[in-house]
Short mmCIF file of C-alpha atoms in Angstrom, two decimals:
data_model
loop_
_atom_site.label_atom_id
_atom_site.label_comp_id
_atom_site.label_asym_id
_atom_site.label_seq_id
_atom_site.Cartn_x
_atom_site.Cartn_y
_atom_site.Cartn_z
CA MET A 745 13.87 105.92 42.40
CA LEU A 746 17.51 106.49 41.54
CA GLU A 747 18.67 104.92 44.86
CA ARG A 748 16.54 101.83 44.09
CA ILE A 749 18.11 101.62 40.67
CA LEU A 750 21.59 102.01 42.12
CA SER A 751 20.99 99.67 45.09
CA ARG A 752 23.59 96.88 45.47
CA GLU A 753 20.93 94.20 45.21
CA ASN A 754 19.48 95.72 41.99
CA LEU A 755 22.89 96.13 40.38
CA ASN A 756 23.99 92.64 41.22
CA ARG A 757 20.79 91.25 39.73
CA ALA A 758 21.40 93.43 36.63
CA TYR A 759 25.01 92.09 36.32
CA LYS A 760 23.82 88.49 36.59
CA ARG A 761 21.12 89.10 33.90
CA VAL A 762 23.65 90.64 31.57
CA LYS A 763 26.10 87.80 32.19
CA THR A 764 23.36 85.23 31.41
CA ASN A 765 22.72 86.94 28.12
CA LYS A 766 26.35 86.30 27.08
CA GLY A 767 26.66 89.39 24.82
CA ALA A 768 29.81 90.57 22.98
CA PRO A 769 32.02 93.28 24.21
CA GLY A 770 31.24 96.95 23.23
CA ILE A 771 33.67 99.45 21.80
CA ASP A 772 35.85 99.23 25.01
CA GLY A 773 36.47 95.49 24.46
CA MET A 774 35.45 94.61 28.03
CA THR A 775 33.84 91.25 28.48
CA VAL A 776 31.22 90.50 31.17
CA GLU A 777 33.93 88.61 33.07
CA GLN A 778 36.32 91.50 32.99
CA ALA A 779 33.56 93.88 34.05
CA LEU A 780 33.14 92.32 37.52
CA PRO A 781 36.55 93.33 38.83
CA TRP A 782 36.37 96.63 37.09
CA LEU A 783 32.99 97.31 38.80
CA ARG A 784 34.31 96.37 42.17
CA GLU A 785 37.21 98.89 41.68
CA HIS A 786 35.18 101.72 40.24
CA ARG A 787 31.81 101.20 41.90
CA GLU A 788 31.61 104.35 44.00
CA GLU A 789 33.12 106.54 41.26
CA LEU A 790 30.49 105.15 38.76
CA LEU A 791 27.60 105.59 41.11
CA GLU A 792 28.62 109.12 41.97
CA MET A 793 28.86 110.10 38.35
CA ILE A 794 25.37 108.67 37.79
CA ARG A 795 23.96 110.52 40.93
CA GLN A 796 25.48 113.78 39.77
CA GLY A 797 24.07 113.36 36.20
CA LYS A 798 27.68 113.19 34.71
CA TYR A 799 27.59 109.65 33.45
CA LYS A 800 27.54 109.30 29.68
CA PRO A 801 27.03 106.03 28.00
CA GLN A 802 29.82 104.98 25.60
CA PRO A 803 29.04 104.83 21.74
CA VAL A 804 27.76 101.53 20.64
CA ARG A 805 29.87 99.13 18.54
CA ARG A 806 28.37 98.56 15.17
CA LYS A 807 28.16 95.08 13.71
CA GLU A 808 26.55 93.66 10.58
CA ILE A 809 24.99 90.24 10.92
CA SER A 810 24.33 88.32 7.69
CA LYS A 811 20.73 87.38 7.18
CA PRO A 812 19.75 84.01 5.57
CA ASP A 813 18.12 85.88 2.62
CA GLY A 814 21.42 87.55 1.81
CA GLY A 815 20.95 90.86 3.35
CA VAL A 816 22.52 92.24 6.59
CA ARG A 817 21.04 93.25 9.90
CA LYS A 818 22.82 96.13 11.67
CA LEU A 819 23.45 95.57 15.34
CA GLY A 820 24.52 98.05 17.99
CA ILE A 821 26.36 96.56 20.87
CA PRO A 822 26.62 98.75 24.10
CA THR A 823 29.46 98.30 26.51
CA VAL A 824 28.90 95.81 29.24
CA VAL A 825 28.87 98.51 31.90
CA ASP A 826 26.17 100.45 29.87
CA ARG A 827 24.24 97.24 29.56
CA ILE A 828 24.33 96.61 33.27
CA ILE A 829 23.02 100.14 34.02
CA GLN A 830 20.38 99.88 31.37
CA GLN A 831 19.28 96.54 32.95
CA ALA A 832 19.22 97.99 36.42
CA ILE A 833 16.97 100.81 35.27
CA SER A 834 14.65 98.48 33.36
CA GLN A 835 14.30 96.16 36.42
CA GLN A 836 12.88 99.07 38.43
CA LEU A 837 10.73 100.74 35.70
CA ILE A 838 9.10 97.69 34.07
CA PRO A 839 7.13 96.73 37.26
CA ILE A 840 5.74 100.28 37.38
CA TYR A 841 4.79 100.77 33.71
CA GLU A 842 3.94 97.24 32.52
CA PRO A 843 0.53 97.02 34.19
CA LYS A 844 -0.45 100.36 32.52
CA PHE A 845 -0.15 99.02 28.96
CA ALA A 846 -3.27 97.76 27.19
CA GLU A 847 -3.60 94.05 26.91
CA GLY A 848 -3.34 94.41 23.10
CA SER A 849 -0.11 96.35 23.18
CA PHE A 850 2.94 94.19 22.17
CA GLY A 851 5.83 96.26 20.89
CA TYR A 852 8.97 96.46 23.06
CA ARG A 853 7.60 94.67 26.02
CA PRO A 854 8.95 91.71 28.05
CA GLU A 855 7.53 88.41 26.98
CA ARG A 856 5.75 90.05 24.10
CA SER A 857 6.90 91.48 20.72
CA ALA A 858 5.38 93.01 17.55
CA LYS A 859 6.11 89.57 15.92
CA ASP A 860 3.85 87.83 18.43
CA ALA A 861 1.10 90.44 17.75
CA VAL A 862 1.17 89.77 14.10
CA GLN A 863 0.85 85.96 14.65
CA ARG A 864 -2.18 86.49 16.96
CA ILE A 865 -4.26 88.45 14.53
#
């Protein structure tokens, strides 16, 4: 499974997905555009750290987003590299586990959310 996650095709697809999402940089300040040359230079080192179980995700950057009602929503922003790795893992695991969920299960699933579940009741 790990080799499928770390395959060039899967990682490239993960990078494209993260780039499409246009997220903000994490604590390292690296943008998605800056990540591509970094990944090209450090690819083998990064993959070897993951294979050996030595890779540690960076802490998330904390950001407070104002809500229309006056409150704030706390947001955690992972680094771009961590988001790419998370996306690569997700792309391989979702096809395995998604069919096993009950039809009425909505929380934390692609194309579904707890909000959708409340609206359908």
